[in-house]
Every structure is written in structure tokens, then in C-alpha cells.
PDB file of N, CA and C in Angstrom:
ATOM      1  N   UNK A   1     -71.513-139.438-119.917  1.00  0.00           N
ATOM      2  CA  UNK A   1     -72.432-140.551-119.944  1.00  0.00           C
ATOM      3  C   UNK A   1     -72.588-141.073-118.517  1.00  0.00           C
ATOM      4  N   UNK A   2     -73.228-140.826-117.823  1.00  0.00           N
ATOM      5  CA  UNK A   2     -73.851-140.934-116.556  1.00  0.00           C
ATOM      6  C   UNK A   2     -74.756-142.148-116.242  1.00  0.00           C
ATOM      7  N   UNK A   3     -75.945-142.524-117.500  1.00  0.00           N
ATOM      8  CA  UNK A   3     -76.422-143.488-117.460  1.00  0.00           C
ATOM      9  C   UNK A   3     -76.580-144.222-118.588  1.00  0.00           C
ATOM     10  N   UNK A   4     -76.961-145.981-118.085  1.00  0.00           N
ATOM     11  CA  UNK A   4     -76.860-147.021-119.357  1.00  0.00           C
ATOM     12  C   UNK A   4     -77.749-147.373-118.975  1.00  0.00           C
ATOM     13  N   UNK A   5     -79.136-147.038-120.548  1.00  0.00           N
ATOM     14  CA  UNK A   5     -80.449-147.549-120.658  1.00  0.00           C
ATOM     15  C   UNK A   5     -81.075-147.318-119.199  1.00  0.00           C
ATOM     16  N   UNK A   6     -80.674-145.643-119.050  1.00  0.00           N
ATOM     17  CA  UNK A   6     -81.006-145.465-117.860  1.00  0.00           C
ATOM     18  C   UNK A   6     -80.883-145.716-116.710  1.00  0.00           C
ATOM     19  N   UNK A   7     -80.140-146.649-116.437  1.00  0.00           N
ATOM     20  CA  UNK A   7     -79.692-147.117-115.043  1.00  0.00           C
ATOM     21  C   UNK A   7     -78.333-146.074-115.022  1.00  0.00           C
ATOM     22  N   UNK A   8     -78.251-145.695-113.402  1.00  0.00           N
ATOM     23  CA  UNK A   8     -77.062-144.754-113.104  1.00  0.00           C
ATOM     24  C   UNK A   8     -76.127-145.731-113.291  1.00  0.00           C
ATOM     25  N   UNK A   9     -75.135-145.064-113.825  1.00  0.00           N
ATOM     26  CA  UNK A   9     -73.546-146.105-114.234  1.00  0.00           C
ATOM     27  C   UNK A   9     -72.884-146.597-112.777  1.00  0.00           C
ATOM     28  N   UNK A  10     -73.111-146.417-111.672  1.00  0.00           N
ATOM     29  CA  UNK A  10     -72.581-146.326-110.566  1.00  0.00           C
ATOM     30  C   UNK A  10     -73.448-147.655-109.841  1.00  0.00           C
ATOM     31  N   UNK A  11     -74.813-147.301-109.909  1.00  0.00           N
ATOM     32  CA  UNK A  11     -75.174-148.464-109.758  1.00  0.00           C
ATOM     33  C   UNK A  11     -75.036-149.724-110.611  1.00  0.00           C
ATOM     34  N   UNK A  12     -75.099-149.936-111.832  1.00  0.00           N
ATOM     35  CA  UNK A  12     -74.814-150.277-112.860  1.00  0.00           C
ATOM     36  C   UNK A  12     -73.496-151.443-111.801  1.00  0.00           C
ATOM     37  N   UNK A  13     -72.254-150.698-112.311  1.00  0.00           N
ATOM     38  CA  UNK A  13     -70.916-151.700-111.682  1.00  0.00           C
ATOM     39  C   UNK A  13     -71.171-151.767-110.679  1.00  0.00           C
ATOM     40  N   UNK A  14     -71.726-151.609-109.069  1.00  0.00           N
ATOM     41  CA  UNK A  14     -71.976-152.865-108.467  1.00  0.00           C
ATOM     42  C   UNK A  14     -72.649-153.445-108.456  1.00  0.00           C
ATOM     43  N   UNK A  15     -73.924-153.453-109.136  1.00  0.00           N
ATOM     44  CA  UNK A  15     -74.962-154.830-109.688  1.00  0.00           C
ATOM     45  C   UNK A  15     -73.941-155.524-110.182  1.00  0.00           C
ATOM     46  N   UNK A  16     -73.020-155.423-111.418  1.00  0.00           N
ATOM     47  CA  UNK A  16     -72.612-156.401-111.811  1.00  0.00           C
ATOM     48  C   UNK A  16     -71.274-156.970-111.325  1.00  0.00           C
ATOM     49  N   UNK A  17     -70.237-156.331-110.492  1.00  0.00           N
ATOM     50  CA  UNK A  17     -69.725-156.444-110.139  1.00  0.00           C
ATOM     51  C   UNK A  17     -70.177-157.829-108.822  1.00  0.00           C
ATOM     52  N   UNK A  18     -71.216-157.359-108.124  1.00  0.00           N
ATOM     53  CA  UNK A  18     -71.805-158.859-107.284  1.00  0.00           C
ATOM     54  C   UNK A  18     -72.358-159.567-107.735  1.00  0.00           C
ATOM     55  N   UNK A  19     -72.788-159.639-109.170  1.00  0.00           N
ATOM     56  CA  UNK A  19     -73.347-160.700-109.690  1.00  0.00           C
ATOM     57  C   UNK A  19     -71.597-161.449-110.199  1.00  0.00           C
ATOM     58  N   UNK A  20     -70.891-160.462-110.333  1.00  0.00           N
ATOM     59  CA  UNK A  20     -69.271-161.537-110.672  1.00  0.00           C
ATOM     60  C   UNK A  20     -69.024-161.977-109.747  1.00  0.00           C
ATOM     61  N   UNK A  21     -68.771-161.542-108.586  1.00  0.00           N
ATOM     62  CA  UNK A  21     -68.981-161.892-107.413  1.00  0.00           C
ATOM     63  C   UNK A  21     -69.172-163.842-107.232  1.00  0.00           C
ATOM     64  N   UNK A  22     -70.562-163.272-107.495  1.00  0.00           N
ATOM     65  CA  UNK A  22     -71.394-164.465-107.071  1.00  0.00           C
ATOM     66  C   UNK A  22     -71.333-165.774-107.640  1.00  0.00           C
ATOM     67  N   UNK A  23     -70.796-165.462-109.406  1.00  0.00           N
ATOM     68  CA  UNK A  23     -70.187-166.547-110.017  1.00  0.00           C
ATOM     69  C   UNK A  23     -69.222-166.942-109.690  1.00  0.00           C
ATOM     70  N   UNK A  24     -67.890-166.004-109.589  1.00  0.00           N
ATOM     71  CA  UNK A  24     -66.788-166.687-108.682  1.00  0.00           C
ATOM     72  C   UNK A  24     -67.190-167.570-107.952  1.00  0.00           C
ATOM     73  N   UNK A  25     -67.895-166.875-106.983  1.00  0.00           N
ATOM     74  CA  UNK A  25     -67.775-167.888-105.408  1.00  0.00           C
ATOM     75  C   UNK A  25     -68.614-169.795-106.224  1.00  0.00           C
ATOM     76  N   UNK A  26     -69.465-169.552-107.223  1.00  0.00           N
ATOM     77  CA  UNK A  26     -69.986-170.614-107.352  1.00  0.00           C
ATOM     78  C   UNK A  26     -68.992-171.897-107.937  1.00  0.00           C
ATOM     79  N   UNK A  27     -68.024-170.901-108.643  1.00  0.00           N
ATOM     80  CA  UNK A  27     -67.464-171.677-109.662  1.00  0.00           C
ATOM     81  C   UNK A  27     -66.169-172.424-108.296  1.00  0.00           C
ATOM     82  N   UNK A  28     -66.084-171.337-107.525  1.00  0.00           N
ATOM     83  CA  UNK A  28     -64.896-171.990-106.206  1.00  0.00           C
ATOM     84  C   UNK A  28     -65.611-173.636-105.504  1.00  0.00           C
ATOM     85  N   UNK A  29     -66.597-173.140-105.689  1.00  0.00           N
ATOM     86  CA  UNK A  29     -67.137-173.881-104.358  1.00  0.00           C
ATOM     87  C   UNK A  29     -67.543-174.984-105.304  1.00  0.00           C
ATOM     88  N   UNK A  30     -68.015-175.323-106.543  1.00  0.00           N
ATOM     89  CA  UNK A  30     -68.396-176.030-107.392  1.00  0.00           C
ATOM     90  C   UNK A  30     -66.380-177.291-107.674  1.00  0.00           C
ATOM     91  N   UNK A  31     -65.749-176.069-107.895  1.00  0.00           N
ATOM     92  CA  UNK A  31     -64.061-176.642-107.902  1.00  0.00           C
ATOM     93  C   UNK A  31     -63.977-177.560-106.833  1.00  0.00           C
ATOM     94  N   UNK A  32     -64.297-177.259-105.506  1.00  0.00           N
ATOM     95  CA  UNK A  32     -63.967-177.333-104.610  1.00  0.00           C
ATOM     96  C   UNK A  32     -64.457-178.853-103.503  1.00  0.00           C
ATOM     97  N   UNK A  33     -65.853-178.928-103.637  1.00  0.00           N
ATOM     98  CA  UNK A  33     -66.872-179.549-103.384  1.00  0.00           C
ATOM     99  C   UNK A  33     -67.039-181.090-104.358  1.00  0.00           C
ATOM    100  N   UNK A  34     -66.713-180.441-105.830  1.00  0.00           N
ATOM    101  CA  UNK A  34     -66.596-181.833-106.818  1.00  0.00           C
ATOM    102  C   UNK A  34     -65.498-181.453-107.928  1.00  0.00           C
ATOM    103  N   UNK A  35     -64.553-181.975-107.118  1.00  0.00           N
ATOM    104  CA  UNK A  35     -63.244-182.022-107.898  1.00  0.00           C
ATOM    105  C   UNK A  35     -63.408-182.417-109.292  1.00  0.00           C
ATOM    106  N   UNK A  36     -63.434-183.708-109.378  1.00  0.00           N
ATOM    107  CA  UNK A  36     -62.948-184.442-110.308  1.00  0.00           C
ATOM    108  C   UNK A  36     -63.869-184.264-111.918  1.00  0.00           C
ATOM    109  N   UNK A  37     -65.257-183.808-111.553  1.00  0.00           N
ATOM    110  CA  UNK A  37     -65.661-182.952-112.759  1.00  0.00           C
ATOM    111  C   UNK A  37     -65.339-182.002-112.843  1.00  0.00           C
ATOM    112  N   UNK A  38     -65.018-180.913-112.459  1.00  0.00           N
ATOM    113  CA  UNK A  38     -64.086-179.665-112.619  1.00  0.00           C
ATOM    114  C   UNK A  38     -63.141-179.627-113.159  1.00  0.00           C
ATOM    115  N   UNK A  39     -62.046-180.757-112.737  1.00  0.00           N
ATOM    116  CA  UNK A  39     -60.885-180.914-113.310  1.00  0.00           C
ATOM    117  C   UNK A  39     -61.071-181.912-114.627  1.00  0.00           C
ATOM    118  N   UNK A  40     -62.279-182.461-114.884  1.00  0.00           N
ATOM    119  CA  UNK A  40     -62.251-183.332-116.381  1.00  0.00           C
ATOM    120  C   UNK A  40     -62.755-181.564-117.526  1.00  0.00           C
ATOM    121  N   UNK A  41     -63.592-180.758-116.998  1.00  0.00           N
ATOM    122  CA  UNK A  41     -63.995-179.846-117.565  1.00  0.00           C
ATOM    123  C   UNK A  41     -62.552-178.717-117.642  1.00  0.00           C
ATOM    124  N   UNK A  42     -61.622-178.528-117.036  1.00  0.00           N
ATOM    125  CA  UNK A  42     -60.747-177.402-117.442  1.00  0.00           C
ATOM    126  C   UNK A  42     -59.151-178.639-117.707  1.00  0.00           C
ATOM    127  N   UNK A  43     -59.402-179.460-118.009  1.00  0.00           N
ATOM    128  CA  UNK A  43     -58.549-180.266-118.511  1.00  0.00           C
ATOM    129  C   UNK A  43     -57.879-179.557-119.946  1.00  0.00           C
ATOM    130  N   UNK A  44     -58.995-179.739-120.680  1.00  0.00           N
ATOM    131  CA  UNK A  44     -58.959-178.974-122.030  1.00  0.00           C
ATOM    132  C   UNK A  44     -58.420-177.886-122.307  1.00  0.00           C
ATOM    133  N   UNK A  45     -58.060-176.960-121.250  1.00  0.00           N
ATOM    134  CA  UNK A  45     -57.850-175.379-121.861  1.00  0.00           C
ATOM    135  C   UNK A  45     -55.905-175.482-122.123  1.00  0.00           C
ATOM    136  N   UNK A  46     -55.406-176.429-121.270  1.00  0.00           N
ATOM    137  CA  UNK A  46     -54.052-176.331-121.616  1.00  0.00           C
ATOM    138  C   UNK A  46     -53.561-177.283-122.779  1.00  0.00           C
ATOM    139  N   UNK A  47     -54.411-177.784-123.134  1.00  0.00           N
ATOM    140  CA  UNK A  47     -54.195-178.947-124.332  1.00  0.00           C
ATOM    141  C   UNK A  47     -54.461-178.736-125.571  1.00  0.00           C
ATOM    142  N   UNK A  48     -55.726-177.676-125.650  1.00  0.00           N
ATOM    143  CA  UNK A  48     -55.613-177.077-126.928  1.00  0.00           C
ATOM    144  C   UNK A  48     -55.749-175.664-126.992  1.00  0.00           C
ATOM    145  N   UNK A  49     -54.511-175.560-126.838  1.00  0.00           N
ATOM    146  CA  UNK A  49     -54.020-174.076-126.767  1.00  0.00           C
ATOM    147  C   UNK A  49     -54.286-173.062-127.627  1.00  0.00           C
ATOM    148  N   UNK A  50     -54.511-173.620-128.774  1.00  0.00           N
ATOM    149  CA  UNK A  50     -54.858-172.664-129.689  1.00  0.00           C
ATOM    150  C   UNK A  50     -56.359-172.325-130.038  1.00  0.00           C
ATOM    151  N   UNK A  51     -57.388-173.387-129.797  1.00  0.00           N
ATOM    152  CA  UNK A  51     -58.516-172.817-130.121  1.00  0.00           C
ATOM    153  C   UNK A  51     -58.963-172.674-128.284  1.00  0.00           C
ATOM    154  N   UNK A  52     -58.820-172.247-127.345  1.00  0.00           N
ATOM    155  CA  UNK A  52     -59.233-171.484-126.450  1.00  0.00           C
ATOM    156  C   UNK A  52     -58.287-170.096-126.749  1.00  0.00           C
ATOM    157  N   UNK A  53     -57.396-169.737-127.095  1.00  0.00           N
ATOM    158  CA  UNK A  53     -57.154-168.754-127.185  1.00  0.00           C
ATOM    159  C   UNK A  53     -58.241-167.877-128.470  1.00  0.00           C
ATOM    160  N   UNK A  54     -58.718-169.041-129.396  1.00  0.00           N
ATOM    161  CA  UNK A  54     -59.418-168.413-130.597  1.00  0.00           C
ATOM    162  C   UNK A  54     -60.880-167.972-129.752  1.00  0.00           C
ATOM    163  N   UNK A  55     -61.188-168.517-128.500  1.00  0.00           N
ATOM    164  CA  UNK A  55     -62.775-168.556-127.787  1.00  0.00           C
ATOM    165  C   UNK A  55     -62.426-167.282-127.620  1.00  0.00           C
ATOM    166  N   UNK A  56     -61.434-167.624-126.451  1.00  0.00           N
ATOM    167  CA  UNK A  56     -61.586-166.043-125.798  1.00  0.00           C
ATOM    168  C   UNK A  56     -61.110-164.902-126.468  1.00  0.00           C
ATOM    169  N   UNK A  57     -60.486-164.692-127.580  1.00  0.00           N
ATOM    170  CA  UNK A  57     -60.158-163.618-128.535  1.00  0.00           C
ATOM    171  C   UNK A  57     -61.658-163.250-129.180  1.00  0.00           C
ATOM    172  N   UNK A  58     -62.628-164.390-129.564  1.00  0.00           N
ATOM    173  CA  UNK A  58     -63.887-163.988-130.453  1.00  0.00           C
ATOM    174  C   UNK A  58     -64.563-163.525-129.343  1.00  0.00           C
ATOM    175  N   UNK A  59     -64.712-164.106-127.522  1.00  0.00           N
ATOM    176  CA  UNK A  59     -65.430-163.115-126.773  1.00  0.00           C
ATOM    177  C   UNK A  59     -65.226-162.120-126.954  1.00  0.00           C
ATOM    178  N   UNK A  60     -63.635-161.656-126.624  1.00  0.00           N
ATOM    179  CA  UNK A  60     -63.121-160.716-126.321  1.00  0.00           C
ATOM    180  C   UNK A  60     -63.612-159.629-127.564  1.00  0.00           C
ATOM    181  N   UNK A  61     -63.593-159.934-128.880  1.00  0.00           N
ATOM    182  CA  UNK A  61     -64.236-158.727-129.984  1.00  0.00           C
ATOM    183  C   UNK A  61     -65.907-158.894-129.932  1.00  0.00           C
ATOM    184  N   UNK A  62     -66.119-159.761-129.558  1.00  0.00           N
ATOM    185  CA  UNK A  62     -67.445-159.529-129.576  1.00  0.00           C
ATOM    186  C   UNK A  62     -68.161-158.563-128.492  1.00  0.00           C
ATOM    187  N   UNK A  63     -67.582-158.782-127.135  1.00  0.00           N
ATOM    188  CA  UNK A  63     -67.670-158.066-125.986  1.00  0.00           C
ATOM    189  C   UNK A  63     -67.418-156.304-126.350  1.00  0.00           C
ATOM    190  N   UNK A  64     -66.356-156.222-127.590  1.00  0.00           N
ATOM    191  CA  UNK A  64     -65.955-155.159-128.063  1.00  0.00           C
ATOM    192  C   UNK A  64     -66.690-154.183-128.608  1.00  0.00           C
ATOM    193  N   UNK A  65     -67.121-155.404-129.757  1.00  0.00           N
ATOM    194  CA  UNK A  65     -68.146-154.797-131.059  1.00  0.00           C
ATOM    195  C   UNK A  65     -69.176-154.130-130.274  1.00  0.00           C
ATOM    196  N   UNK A  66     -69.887-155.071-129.368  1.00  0.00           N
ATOM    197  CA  UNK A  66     -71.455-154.575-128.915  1.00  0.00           C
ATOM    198  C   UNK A  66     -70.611-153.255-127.922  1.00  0.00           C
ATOM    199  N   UNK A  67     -69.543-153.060-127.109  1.00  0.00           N
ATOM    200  CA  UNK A  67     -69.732-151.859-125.882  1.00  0.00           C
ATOM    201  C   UNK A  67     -69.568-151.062-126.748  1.00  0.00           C
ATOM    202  N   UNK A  68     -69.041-150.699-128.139  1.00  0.00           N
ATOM    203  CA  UNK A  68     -68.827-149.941-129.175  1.00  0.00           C
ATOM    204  C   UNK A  68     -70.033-149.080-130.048  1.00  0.00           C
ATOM    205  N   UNK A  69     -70.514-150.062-130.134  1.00  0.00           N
ATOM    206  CA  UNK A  69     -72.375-149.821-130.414  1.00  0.00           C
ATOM    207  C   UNK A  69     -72.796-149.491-129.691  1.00  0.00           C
ATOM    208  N   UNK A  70     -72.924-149.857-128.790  1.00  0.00           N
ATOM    209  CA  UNK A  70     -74.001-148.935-127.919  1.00  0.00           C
ATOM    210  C   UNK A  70     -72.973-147.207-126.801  1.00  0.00           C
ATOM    211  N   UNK A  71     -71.891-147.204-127.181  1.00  0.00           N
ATOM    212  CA  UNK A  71     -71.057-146.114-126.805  1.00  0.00           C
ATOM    213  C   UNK A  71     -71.367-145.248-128.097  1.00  0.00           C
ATOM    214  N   UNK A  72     -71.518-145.913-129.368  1.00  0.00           N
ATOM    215  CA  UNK A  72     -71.334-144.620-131.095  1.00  0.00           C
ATOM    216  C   UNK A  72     -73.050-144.610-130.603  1.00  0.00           C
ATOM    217  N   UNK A  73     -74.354-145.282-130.173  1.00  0.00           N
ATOM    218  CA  UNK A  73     -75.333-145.202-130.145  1.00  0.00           C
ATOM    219  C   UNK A  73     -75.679-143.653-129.458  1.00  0.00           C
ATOM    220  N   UNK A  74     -74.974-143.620-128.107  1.00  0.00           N
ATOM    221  CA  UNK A  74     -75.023-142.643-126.999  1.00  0.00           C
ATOM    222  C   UNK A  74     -74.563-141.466-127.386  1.00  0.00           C
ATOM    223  N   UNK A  75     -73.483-141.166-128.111  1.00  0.00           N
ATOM    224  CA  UNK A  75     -72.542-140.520-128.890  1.00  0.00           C
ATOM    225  C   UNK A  75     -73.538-139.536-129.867  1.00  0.00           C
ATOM    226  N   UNK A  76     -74.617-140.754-130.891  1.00  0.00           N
ATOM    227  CA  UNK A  76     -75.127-139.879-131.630  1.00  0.00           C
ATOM    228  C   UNK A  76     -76.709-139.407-131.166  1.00  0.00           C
ATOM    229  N   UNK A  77     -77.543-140.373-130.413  1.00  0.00           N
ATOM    230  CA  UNK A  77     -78.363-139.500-129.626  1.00  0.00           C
ATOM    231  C   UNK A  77     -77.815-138.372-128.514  1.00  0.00           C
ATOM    232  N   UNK A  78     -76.729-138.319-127.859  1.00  0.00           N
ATOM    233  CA  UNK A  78     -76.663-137.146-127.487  1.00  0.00           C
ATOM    234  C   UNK A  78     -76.653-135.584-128.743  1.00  0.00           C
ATOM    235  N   UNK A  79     -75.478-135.752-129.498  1.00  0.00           N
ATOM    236  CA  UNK A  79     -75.165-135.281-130.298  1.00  0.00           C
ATOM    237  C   UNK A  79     -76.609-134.089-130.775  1.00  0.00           C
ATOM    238  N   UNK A  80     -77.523-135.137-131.166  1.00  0.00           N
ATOM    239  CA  UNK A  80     -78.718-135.178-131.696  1.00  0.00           C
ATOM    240  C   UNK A  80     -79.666-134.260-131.418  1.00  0.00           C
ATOM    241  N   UNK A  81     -79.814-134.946-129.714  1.00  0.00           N
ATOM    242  CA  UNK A  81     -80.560-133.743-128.584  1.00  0.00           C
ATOM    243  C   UNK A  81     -80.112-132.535-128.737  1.00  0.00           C
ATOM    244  N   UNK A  82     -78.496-132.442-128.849  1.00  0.00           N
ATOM    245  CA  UNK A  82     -77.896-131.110-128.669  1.00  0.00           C
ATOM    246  C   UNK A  82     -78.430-130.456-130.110  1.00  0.00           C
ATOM    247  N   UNK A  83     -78.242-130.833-130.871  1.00  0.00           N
ATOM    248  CA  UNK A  83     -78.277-130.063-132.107  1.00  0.00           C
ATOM    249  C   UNK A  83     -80.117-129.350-132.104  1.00  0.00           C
ATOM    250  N   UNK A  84     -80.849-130.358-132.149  1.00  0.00           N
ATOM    251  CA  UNK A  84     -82.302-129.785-131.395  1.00  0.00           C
ATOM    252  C   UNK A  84     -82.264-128.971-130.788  1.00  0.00           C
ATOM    253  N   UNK A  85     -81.592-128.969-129.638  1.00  0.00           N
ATOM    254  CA  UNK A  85     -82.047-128.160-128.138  1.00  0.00           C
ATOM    255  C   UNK A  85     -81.394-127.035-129.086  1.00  0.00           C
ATOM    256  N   UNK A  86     -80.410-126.584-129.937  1.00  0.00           N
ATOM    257  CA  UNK A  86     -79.827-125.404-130.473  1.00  0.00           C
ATOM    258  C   UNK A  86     -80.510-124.942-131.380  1.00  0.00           C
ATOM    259  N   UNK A  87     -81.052-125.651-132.218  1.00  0.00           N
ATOM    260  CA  UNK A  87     -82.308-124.910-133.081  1.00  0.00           C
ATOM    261  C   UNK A  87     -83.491-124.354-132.498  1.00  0.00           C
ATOM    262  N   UNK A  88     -84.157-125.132-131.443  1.00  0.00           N
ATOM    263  CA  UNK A  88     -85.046-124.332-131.051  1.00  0.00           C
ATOM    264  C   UNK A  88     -84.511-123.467-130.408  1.00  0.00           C
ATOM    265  N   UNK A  89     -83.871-123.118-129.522  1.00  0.00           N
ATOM    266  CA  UNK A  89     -83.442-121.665-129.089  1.00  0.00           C
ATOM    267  C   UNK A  89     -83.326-122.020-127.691  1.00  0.00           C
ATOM    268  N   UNK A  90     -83.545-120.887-126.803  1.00  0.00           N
ATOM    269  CA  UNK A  90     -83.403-121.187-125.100  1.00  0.00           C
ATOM    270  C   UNK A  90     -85.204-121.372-124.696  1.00  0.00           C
ATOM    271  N   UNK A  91     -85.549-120.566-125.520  1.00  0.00           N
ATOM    272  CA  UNK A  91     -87.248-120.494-124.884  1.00  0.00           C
ATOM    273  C   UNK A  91     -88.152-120.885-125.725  1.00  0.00           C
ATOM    274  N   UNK A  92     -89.183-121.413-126.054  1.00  0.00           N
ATOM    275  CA  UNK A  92     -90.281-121.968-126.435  1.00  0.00           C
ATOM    276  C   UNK A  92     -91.262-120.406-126.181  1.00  0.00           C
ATOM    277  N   UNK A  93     -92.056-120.481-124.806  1.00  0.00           N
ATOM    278  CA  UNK A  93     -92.635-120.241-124.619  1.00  0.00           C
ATOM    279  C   UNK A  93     -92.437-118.538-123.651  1.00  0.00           C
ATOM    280  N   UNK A  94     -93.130-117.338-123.558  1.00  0.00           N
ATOM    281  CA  UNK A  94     -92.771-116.611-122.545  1.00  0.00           C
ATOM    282  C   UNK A  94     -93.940-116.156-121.971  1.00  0.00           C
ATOM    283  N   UNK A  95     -94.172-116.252-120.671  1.00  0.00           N
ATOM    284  CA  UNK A  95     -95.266-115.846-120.444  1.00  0.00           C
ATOM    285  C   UNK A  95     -95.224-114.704-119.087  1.00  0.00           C
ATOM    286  N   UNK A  96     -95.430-113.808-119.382  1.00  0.00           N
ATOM    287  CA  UNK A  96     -95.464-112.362-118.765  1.00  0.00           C
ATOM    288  C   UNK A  96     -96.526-111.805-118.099  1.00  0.00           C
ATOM    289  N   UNK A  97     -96.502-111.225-116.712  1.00  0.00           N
ATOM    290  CA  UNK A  97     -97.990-110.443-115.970  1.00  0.00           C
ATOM    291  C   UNK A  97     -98.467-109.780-117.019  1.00  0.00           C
TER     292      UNK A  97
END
């Protein structure tokens, strides 16, 4: 699997890789610049311990479910092509002097 929805996989992770990038740096500089809403906003994650662990567990399968789907998607259109490309044969067409 080389490409996703056609984009080369290579390009692919560093598009998104600098778009993570780029959130980091926002979320630093956002920390950084205005404290004290930052720190009223991640106040919460050590206090209720149990339903941020329930957030990021339902990202975390959801993030799952969909790379899963669209990996069994790739899986069976390849599959698919192949089985085609074997019925018709190697040649279609021959055309001779």
C-alpha cells in the first residue's frame, strides 16, 4: 500500500506530521503567552481521572475503527483488481505486421 486516496504515503506523513507540528507549537505558545486560561482548561484532566481516560480510550477506538476500514477497504479493492487482472488473462488485444 503505497498510496492513501491516492496521495503517496510518504508524502502523506510529512503533511501531517507538520501540520502536528504546527499544533504543538500553537498549543506551546498559547500555554505560554496566556497562562492562566490554559491552566483553568487542563485543570480538569487530573481531577477526573476517570472520564478523560474514557475520552481518550473512545478516541483511541474510534481512531482504530476508521484506520481499519479503510486498511479491510484497500485489502479488498486490491484483492479485487487482482482477481480481474487474472481472469482476463495477460493480453486483451494482439496486434501483429
Amino acid at each position: 500500500m503505497d498510496t492513501i486516496f491516492g496521495i503517496p504515503a510518504d508524502t502523506l506523513l510529512i503533511a501531517l506530521l507538520g501540520i502536528l507540528a504546527f499544533i504543538a507549537l500553537g498549543v506551546v505558545y498559547t500555554a505560554l503567552r496566556y497562562p492562566l486560561p490554559f491552566r483553568l482548561g487542563v485543570r480538569n484532566l487530573p481531577r477526573r481521572k476517570s472520564q478523560t481516560l474514557l475520552i481518550v480510550a473512545g478516541l483511541a477506538l474510534s481512531t482504530l475503527i476508521i484506520t481499519s476500514a479503510l486498511g479491510v477497504g484497500d485489502t479488498v479493492d486490491y484483492s479485487v483488481k487482482v482477481e480481474v487482472y487474472d481472469d482476463l488473462g495477460a493480453i486483451d488485444e494482439q496486434i501483429s505486421p
